[in-house]
Short mmCIF file of C-alpha atoms in Angstrom, two decimals:
data_model
loop_
_atom_site.label_atom_id
_atom_site.label_comp_id
_atom_site.label_asym_id
_atom_site.label_seq_id
_atom_site.Cartn_x
_atom_site.Cartn_y
_atom_site.Cartn_z
CA MET A 111 8.79 -22.34 -10.32
CA THR A 112 8.18 -18.99 -9.10
CA ILE A 113 8.05 -18.97 -5.24
CA PRO A 114 4.62 -17.91 -4.22
CA ALA A 115 4.35 -14.56 -2.42
CA LEU A 116 3.31 -16.28 0.87
CA PHE A 117 6.60 -18.25 1.10
CA GLN A 118 9.05 -15.50 0.07
CA PRO A 119 11.09 -14.73 3.33
CA LEU A 120 10.81 -11.20 4.66
CA SER A 121 13.61 -9.52 6.46
CA MET A 122 13.01 -6.81 9.00
CA ARG A 123 15.85 -5.31 11.03
CA GLY A 124 17.96 -8.03 12.17
CA ARG A 125 15.30 -10.85 11.75
CA THR A 126 14.13 -12.97 8.68
CA LEU A 127 10.59 -14.55 8.73
CA PRO A 128 10.87 -17.83 6.49
CA ASN A 129 7.52 -16.99 4.93
CA ARG A 130 4.63 -14.42 5.37
CA LEU A 131 1.96 -16.65 7.26
CA VAL A 132 1.59 -15.57 10.84
CA VAL A 133 -0.39 -16.97 13.78
CA ALA A 134 -2.14 -14.11 15.41
CA PRO A 135 -2.49 -13.84 19.18
CA MET A 136 -5.31 -15.88 20.49
CA CYS A 137 -6.43 -15.85 24.08
CA GLN A 138 -6.50 -19.15 25.78
CA TYR A 139 -7.64 -18.32 29.37
CA SER A 140 -5.85 -21.35 30.24
CA VAL A 141 -2.99 -20.25 32.98
CA GLU A 142 -2.83 -19.63 36.49
CA ASP A 143 -1.22 -16.56 37.78
CA GLY A 144 -0.01 -15.91 34.30
CA PHE A 145 2.39 -18.70 34.18
CA VAL A 146 2.50 -20.58 30.79
CA GLY A 147 2.86 -24.57 30.95
CA ASP A 148 2.67 -27.70 28.82
CA TYR A 149 -0.63 -26.41 27.29
CA HIS A 150 0.83 -23.37 25.81
CA LEU A 151 4.04 -25.20 24.55
CA VAL A 152 1.87 -27.66 22.65
CA HIS A 153 -0.84 -25.17 21.53
CA LEU A 154 1.67 -22.60 20.17
CA GLY A 155 4.38 -25.39 19.10
CA ARG A 156 2.16 -27.19 16.83
CA PHE A 157 2.01 -23.97 14.62
CA ALA A 158 5.83 -23.91 14.10
CA LEU A 159 5.39 -27.66 13.11
CA GLY A 160 2.70 -26.47 10.92
CA GLY A 161 4.94 -24.37 8.87
CA PHE A 162 3.95 -20.68 10.04
CA GLY A 163 6.79 -18.22 9.84
CA LEU A 164 6.08 -16.22 13.03
CA VAL A 165 3.88 -17.46 15.73
CA VAL A 166 2.65 -14.64 18.31
CA VAL A 167 1.88 -15.47 22.11
CA GLU A 168 -1.56 -14.36 23.04
CA ALA A 169 -2.38 -10.82 24.80
CA THR A 170 0.15 -11.10 27.61
CA ALA A 171 -0.68 -8.80 30.62
CA VAL A 172 2.01 -6.22 31.78
CA THR A 173 0.38 -5.95 35.14
CA ALA A 174 -1.64 -8.42 37.08
CA GLU A 175 -4.51 -5.69 36.90
CA GLY A 176 -4.19 -5.56 33.29
CA ARG A 177 -5.38 -9.12 32.60
CA ILE A 178 -8.45 -9.71 30.75
CA SER A 179 -9.20 -12.66 33.11
CA HIS A 180 -7.65 -14.71 35.82
CA GLY A 181 -6.72 -17.05 33.10
CA ASP A 182 -4.39 -14.59 30.97
CA VAL A 183 -0.81 -15.10 30.32
CA GLY A 184 1.46 -12.66 32.30
CA LEU A 185 4.79 -10.95 32.03
CA TRP A 186 4.64 -8.61 34.97
CA SER A 187 7.41 -10.46 36.85
CA ASP A 188 10.83 -12.19 36.18
CA GLU A 189 9.32 -15.50 37.20
CA HIS A 190 7.19 -15.48 34.15
CA VAL A 191 10.23 -15.40 31.86
CA PRO A 192 11.20 -19.01 31.95
CA GLY A 193 8.14 -20.49 30.83
CA LEU A 194 7.88 -18.26 27.76
CA ALA A 195 11.47 -18.87 27.07
CA ARG A 196 10.60 -22.57 26.71
CA ILE A 197 8.10 -21.61 24.16
CA ALA A 198 10.13 -19.19 22.26
CA GLY A 199 13.11 -21.90 22.10
CA PHE A 200 10.62 -24.38 20.72
CA LEU A 201 9.51 -22.18 18.01
CA HIS A 202 13.07 -21.41 17.02
CA ALA A 203 14.01 -25.15 16.89
CA HIS A 204 11.26 -25.79 14.50
CA GLY A 205 11.90 -22.86 12.17
CA ALA A 206 9.49 -20.16 13.26
CA LEU A 207 10.13 -16.89 14.68
CA ALA A 208 8.48 -16.10 18.23
CA GLY A 209 6.55 -12.98 18.91
CA ILE A 210 4.58 -11.82 21.79
CA GLN A 211 1.87 -9.47 22.19
CA LEU A 212 1.96 -7.03 25.32
CA ALA A 213 -1.38 -5.91 26.65
CA HIS A 214 -3.17 -4.14 29.43
CA ALA A 215 -7.07 -4.92 29.28
CA GLY A 216 -8.05 -1.69 31.04
CA ALA A 217 -11.88 -1.57 31.45
CA LYS A 218 -12.08 -4.93 29.99
CA ALA A 219 -10.29 -6.40 32.59
CA SER A 220 -11.63 -8.58 35.67
CA SER A 221 -13.71 -10.49 33.21
CA ARG A 222 -15.00 -13.94 33.36
CA ARG A 223 -13.57 -16.77 30.85
CA PRO A 224 -15.65 -17.03 27.66
CA TRP A 225 -16.80 -20.55 28.66
CA ASP A 226 -17.87 -19.34 32.17
CA GLY A 227 -20.09 -16.82 30.39
CA GLY A 228 -17.93 -13.83 29.80
CA GLY A 229 -18.72 -10.45 31.35
CA PRO A 230 -17.46 -8.93 34.48
CA VAL A 231 -16.48 -11.13 37.38
CA THR A 232 -18.62 -10.12 40.40
CA GLU A 233 -18.64 -11.55 44.01
CA GLU A 234 -21.72 -13.72 43.09
CA ASN A 235 -20.08 -15.32 39.87
CA ALA A 236 -16.47 -15.41 40.83
CA ARG A 237 -14.83 -18.96 40.79
CA PRO A 238 -13.38 -19.70 44.30
CA GLY A 239 -10.21 -17.84 44.72
CA GLU A 240 -10.67 -15.59 41.82
CA PRO A 241 -12.29 -12.28 42.89
CA PRO A 242 -13.10 -9.10 40.79
CA TRP A 243 -10.64 -6.35 40.94
CA LEU A 244 -11.01 -2.44 40.33
CA THR A 245 -10.40 -1.80 36.53
CA VAL A 246 -8.84 1.24 34.94
CA SER A 247 -9.27 3.16 31.86
CA ALA A 248 -9.01 6.64 30.07
CA SER A 249 -12.28 7.50 31.70
CA GLU A 250 -14.98 6.46 33.88
CA VAL A 251 -16.80 4.55 30.97
CA ALA A 252 -17.89 0.87 31.37
CA ALA A 253 -16.69 -1.44 28.95
CA VAL A 254 -19.91 -3.07 28.63
CA PRO A 255 -23.54 -1.67 29.28
CA ASP A 256 -24.27 -1.78 33.06
CA GLY A 257 -20.87 -2.70 33.63
CA PRO A 258 -18.62 -1.41 36.50
CA LEU A 259 -17.17 1.83 36.10
CA PRO A 260 -13.35 1.69 35.81
CA HIS A 261 -11.05 4.29 37.64
CA ALA A 262 -9.87 7.11 35.35
CA LEU A 263 -6.01 6.90 35.51
CA SER A 264 -4.27 9.93 36.63
CA VAL A 265 -1.21 11.38 34.76
CA ALA A 266 1.13 9.69 37.44
CA GLU A 267 -0.51 6.45 37.01
CA LEU A 268 -0.19 6.64 33.18
CA ALA A 269 3.51 6.69 33.71
CA GLU A 270 3.37 3.77 35.81
CA VAL A 271 1.45 1.62 33.15
CA ARG A 272 3.88 3.04 30.54
CA ASP A 273 6.82 1.64 32.69
CA ALA A 274 5.21 -1.63 33.02
CA PHE A 275 5.01 -1.93 29.27
CA VAL A 276 8.67 -1.10 29.40
CA ALA A 277 9.59 -3.69 32.16
CA ALA A 278 7.54 -6.39 30.13
CA THR A 279 9.54 -5.57 26.95
CA ARG A 280 12.82 -6.20 28.82
CA ARG A 281 11.49 -9.50 30.08
CA ALA A 282 10.54 -10.29 26.38
CA VAL A 283 14.22 -9.71 25.29
CA ASP A 284 15.29 -12.20 28.06
CA ALA A 285 12.78 -14.79 27.12
CA GLY A 286 14.29 -14.63 23.45
CA PHE A 287 11.48 -13.24 21.43
CA ASP A 288 11.99 -11.93 17.93
CA VAL A 289 8.97 -9.79 17.72
CA VAL A 290 7.13 -7.66 20.31
CA GLU A 291 3.61 -6.55 19.30
CA ILE A 292 1.91 -3.74 21.39
CA HIS A 293 -1.99 -4.32 21.65
CA ALA A 294 -3.65 -1.02 20.88
CA ALA A 295 -6.98 -2.70 19.60
CA HIS A 296 -10.12 -4.45 20.55
CA GLY A 297 -11.22 -2.17 23.16
CA TYR A 298 -8.30 -2.75 25.55
CA LEU A 299 -6.71 -0.03 27.58
CA LEU A 300 -4.78 1.73 24.74
CA HIS A 301 -7.71 1.72 22.51
CA GLN A 302 -9.75 2.93 25.07
CA PHE A 303 -7.41 6.13 24.93
CA LEU A 304 -8.01 6.36 21.16
CA SER A 305 -11.59 6.09 20.80
CA PRO A 306 -13.72 9.06 21.35
CA LEU A 307 -16.42 6.74 22.63
CA SER A 308 -14.29 5.75 25.71
CA ASN A 309 -12.07 8.74 26.20
CA ARG A 310 -13.91 11.60 27.81
CA ARG A 311 -10.90 13.31 29.44
CA ASP A 312 -10.35 17.03 29.44
CA ASP A 313 -6.60 16.96 29.93
CA ALA A 314 -3.83 16.58 27.40
CA TYR A 315 -4.77 12.86 26.84
CA GLY A 316 -8.40 13.53 25.55
CA GLY A 317 -10.39 15.70 23.38
CA SER A 318 -8.79 15.83 19.92
CA LEU A 319 -7.29 12.79 17.96
CA GLU A 320 -3.94 14.23 18.56
CA ALA A 321 -4.44 14.29 22.35
CA ARG A 322 -6.17 10.80 22.26
CA MET A 323 -3.18 9.29 20.43
CA ARG A 324 -0.61 10.79 23.09
CA PHE A 325 -0.52 8.08 25.82
CA PRO A 326 -0.39 5.10 23.04
CA LEU A 327 2.31 6.71 21.31
CA GLU A 328 4.21 7.37 24.52
CA VAL A 329 3.96 3.68 25.22
CA VAL A 330 5.21 3.03 21.85
CA GLU A 331 8.13 5.18 22.14
CA ALA A 332 9.09 3.89 25.60
CA VAL A 333 8.63 0.21 24.31
CA ARG A 334 10.67 1.06 21.08
CA ALA A 335 13.59 2.45 23.22
CA ALA A 336 13.60 -0.75 25.38
CA TRP A 337 13.33 -3.16 22.38
CA PRO A 338 16.56 -3.93 20.64
CA GLU A 339 17.01 -2.15 17.42
CA ASP A 340 17.64 -5.34 15.51
CA ARG A 341 14.21 -6.73 16.40
CA PRO A 342 10.97 -5.69 14.73
CA LEU A 343 8.17 -3.82 16.66
CA PHE A 344 4.64 -4.46 15.73
CA VAL A 345 1.50 -2.68 16.84
CA ARG A 346 -2.06 -4.13 16.52
CA VAL A 347 -4.78 -1.59 15.85
CA SER A 348 -8.62 -1.39 15.42
CA ALA A 349 -8.81 0.45 12.00
CA VAL A 350 -12.29 1.32 13.01
CA ASP A 351 -14.57 0.90 16.07
CA GLY A 352 -17.59 -1.33 16.01
CA SER A 353 -19.66 1.74 15.82
CA ARG A 354 -19.42 4.34 13.08
CA GLU A 355 -19.58 6.95 15.76
CA GLY A 356 -15.97 5.91 17.00
CA ILE A 357 -12.73 5.61 15.35
CA THR A 358 -12.69 5.90 11.57
CA ILE A 359 -10.20 4.63 8.91
CA GLU A 360 -8.90 8.22 8.59
CA ASP A 361 -8.27 8.45 12.20
CA THR A 362 -6.17 5.25 11.95
CA VAL A 363 -4.17 6.37 9.01
CA ALA A 364 -3.25 9.47 10.80
CA LEU A 365 -2.21 7.40 13.91
CA CYS A 366 -0.19 4.89 11.59
CA ARG A 367 1.73 7.73 10.17
CA GLU A 368 2.75 8.51 13.73
CA LEU A 369 3.83 5.06 14.33
CA ARG A 370 6.06 5.01 11.19
CA THR A 371 7.73 8.09 12.50
CA ARG A 372 8.36 6.20 15.89
CA ASN A 373 10.20 3.26 13.96
CA VAL A 374 7.01 0.72 14.42
CA ASP A 375 7.76 -1.78 11.49
CA VAL A 376 4.40 -3.41 10.86
CA VAL A 377 0.72 -2.49 11.93
CA ASP A 378 -1.48 -5.53 12.56
CA VAL A 379 -4.71 -4.27 11.26
CA SER A 380 -7.92 -5.44 12.90
CA GLY A 381 -11.37 -4.03 13.90
CA GLY A 382 -13.68 -3.42 16.59
CA GLY A 383 -13.86 -3.54 20.30
CA VAL A 384 -15.49 -0.31 21.37
CA GLY A 385 -18.91 0.64 20.63
CA GLY A 386 -20.61 -2.85 20.45
CA GLY A 387 -21.49 -4.74 17.22
CA TRP A 388 -20.04 -4.30 14.03
CA GLN A 389 -21.58 -1.51 11.79
CA HIS A 390 -19.22 -2.19 8.80
CA PRO A 391 -19.18 -4.54 5.87
CA ILE A 392 -18.40 -8.30 6.95
CA GLY A 393 -17.40 -11.39 5.14
CA TYR A 394 -14.19 -13.11 3.78
CA GLY A 395 -11.28 -10.82 4.01
CA TYR A 396 -13.52 -8.00 5.43
CA GLN A 397 -10.61 -6.14 7.02
CA VAL A 398 -8.13 -6.54 4.35
CA PRO A 399 -9.19 -3.11 2.74
CA TYR A 400 -8.12 -1.35 5.98
CA ALA A 401 -4.67 -2.99 5.71
CA ALA A 402 -4.31 -1.76 2.07
CA ARG A 403 -5.42 1.61 2.81
CA ILE A 404 -3.11 2.03 5.91
CA ARG A 405 -0.06 0.65 3.84
CA GLU A 406 -0.68 2.94 1.03
CA GLU A 407 -1.68 6.23 2.97
CA ALA A 408 0.59 5.76 6.00
CA GLY A 409 3.61 4.31 4.37
CA ILE A 410 4.18 1.36 6.77
CA GLY A 411 4.12 -2.22 6.65
CA THR A 412 0.87 -4.04 7.29
CA MET A 413 -0.44 -7.46 8.30
CA ALA A 414 -4.02 -8.42 7.14
CA VAL A 415 -6.50 -10.56 9.28
CA GLY A 416 -10.00 -11.31 9.09
CA LEU A 417 -11.70 -14.53 7.67
CA ILE A 418 -8.88 -15.51 5.64
CA VAL A 419 -9.40 -19.06 5.07
CA ASP A 420 -7.90 -20.10 1.82
CA ALA A 421 -4.24 -20.40 0.57
CA ARG A 422 -5.18 -18.60 -2.71
CA GLN A 423 -7.04 -15.90 -0.99
CA ALA A 424 -3.94 -15.18 1.28
CA GLU A 425 -1.61 -15.35 -1.87
CA ALA A 426 -3.90 -12.79 -3.58
CA ILE A 427 -3.87 -10.37 -0.65
CA LEU A 428 -0.12 -10.20 -1.11
CA ASP A 429 -0.07 -10.15 -4.69
CA ALA A 430 -2.47 -7.02 -4.63
CA GLY A 431 0.19 -5.13 -2.39
CA SER A 432 -2.62 -5.13 0.33
CA ALA A 433 -0.35 -6.22 3.00
CA ASP A 434 3.07 -7.61 3.83
CA LEU A 435 1.97 -10.58 6.09
CA VAL A 436 -1.21 -12.53 6.30
CA ALA A 437 -2.07 -13.73 10.03
CA LEU A 438 -4.63 -16.25 10.86
CA ALA A 439 -6.33 -17.08 14.35
CA ARG A 440 -9.55 -19.28 14.13
CA GLU A 441 -8.30 -20.80 10.87
CA ALA A 442 -4.96 -21.85 12.35
CA GLN A 443 -6.80 -23.27 15.27
CA ASP A 444 -8.91 -25.26 13.04
CA ASP A 445 -5.81 -26.38 10.78
CA PRO A 446 -2.53 -25.94 12.75
CA ASN A 447 -0.96 -27.17 9.29
CA PHE A 448 -2.42 -24.44 7.31
CA ALA A 449 0.86 -23.17 6.09
CA VAL A 450 2.03 -26.58 4.88
CA HIS A 451 -1.04 -27.17 3.26
CA ALA A 452 -0.75 -23.76 1.76
CA ALA A 453 2.53 -24.54 0.32
CA ARG A 454 1.19 -27.85 -1.30
CA ALA A 455 -1.71 -25.87 -2.77
CA LEU A 456 0.43 -23.23 -4.34
CA THR A 457 3.32 -25.44 -5.52
CA GLY A 458 1.78 -28.29 -7.20
CA GLY A 459 1.56 -30.70 -4.10
CA ALA A 460 5.10 -31.03 -2.97
CA PHE A 461 5.65 -31.93 0.81
CA ASP A 462 9.05 -29.88 0.83
CA GLU A 463 7.80 -27.41 3.53
CA TYR A 464 6.66 -30.30 6.05
CA PRO A 465 8.84 -31.24 9.11
CA VAL A 466 11.56 -33.90 8.05
CA GLN A 467 9.84 -36.33 10.30
CA ALA A 468 6.59 -36.07 8.16
CA GLY A 469 7.42 -34.82 4.67
CA PRO A 470 8.97 -37.74 2.93
CA ARG A 471 6.49 -40.17 4.60
CA LEU A 472 3.80 -38.30 3.34
CA ALA A 473 5.03 -37.66 0.15
CA GLY A 474 5.61 -41.61 -0.54
CA ARG A 475 1.86 -42.10 0.81
CA SER A 476 0.61 -39.49 -1.67
CA ARG A 477 2.32 -41.56 -4.48
CA LEU A 478 0.66 -44.51 -3.36
CA LEU A 479 -2.88 -42.87 -3.12
CA ASP A 480 -2.35 -41.42 -6.58
CA ARG A 481 -1.99 -44.80 -7.99
CA LEU A 482 -4.92 -46.35 -6.03
CA GLY A 483 -7.41 -43.47 -6.50
CA PRO A 484 -10.08 -42.34 -4.12
CA TRP A 485 -11.54 -44.71 -1.63
CA THR A 486 -15.07 -45.14 -3.02
CA GLY A 487 -16.50 -47.42 -0.36
CA PRO A 488 -18.77 -48.86 1.03
CA ASP A 489 -16.34 -51.70 1.68
CA PRO A 490 -13.61 -50.27 4.04
CA VAL A 491 -10.95 -52.72 2.24
CA GLN A 492 -9.88 -51.42 -1.29
CA VAL A 493 -6.73 -53.13 -2.30
CA GLU A 494 -5.07 -53.96 -5.56
CA GLU A 495 -3.54 -57.39 -6.45
CA PRO A 496 0.25 -57.70 -6.74
CA ALA A 497 1.55 -57.99 -10.32
#
């Protein structure tokens, strides 16, 4: 039987993904002072057990001030390394590569957790011991209507942020990660530089597209220099802003051409985050066309995301050449075993991709269920008499 495209290995630099299914970064807002613990070990570890080829730790702040919320994962100190190394080790032990997304929230920092209502932290709504802090950005443009104005970073402060990305990258090496992804999407700091809606600077880092790309590209260059040559580097982008007045796909193709020349291996193609709302088509696979266009026109590997919910849908993305990898987030949370379920769906029902602790047992049960047929009810007991 021909191996489905989803389950063909992919080698990049000195790493080989066992398949093309990736768990995208998903903020959980469930740590204190940036330190991961048992929750993240279980949350992320279950995706390795579920057969995904690469599992990426959520947006991980390179500075304490760069957190979205007080509940964000951090890598701004050496003390954060052991907890993340424990996660990377578990992922490796169960067949997955380990990735981490390095991020700075910029003007979107100092926010409340979603279940606390979201929006900026204020003295009135802050949890005890979790006060608001001053945010930073490309310009003094609030992240949300009527939100607090961030401090516009000086050129000297830009160098400090860049150096924080580099320091976090070196810690990611120490923690044993295979892939680093730089977060330049969803309205966070690097995206705030890229978007004309949030970047109003009149120096070398604002104005033209080339100038707006300058700081994100400086960060990419510095991270690539600190990240080992034998490990892939990803960058997550918003292909378009939520508003049609912001970043266009043409802008992002131009950015991705620059990323390719700076030895980025894969662009993780998402969308939105600046400009509010979503003034573009939406539906199943709605961001896949952006990944396809970037792959074709910028000549760089892409990862497709966006309402990908079915194994056949994911397979079709690869078959069409729209992307090199397929990433899931909410669908993976709903079904942490999506990858092994996809393998069964695309290979005629085999349990070969399941962990050895489960696969043989499930295969035996499947044979019995095939013989018994479906439970029809209403009686909960439905048996066959022995021969």
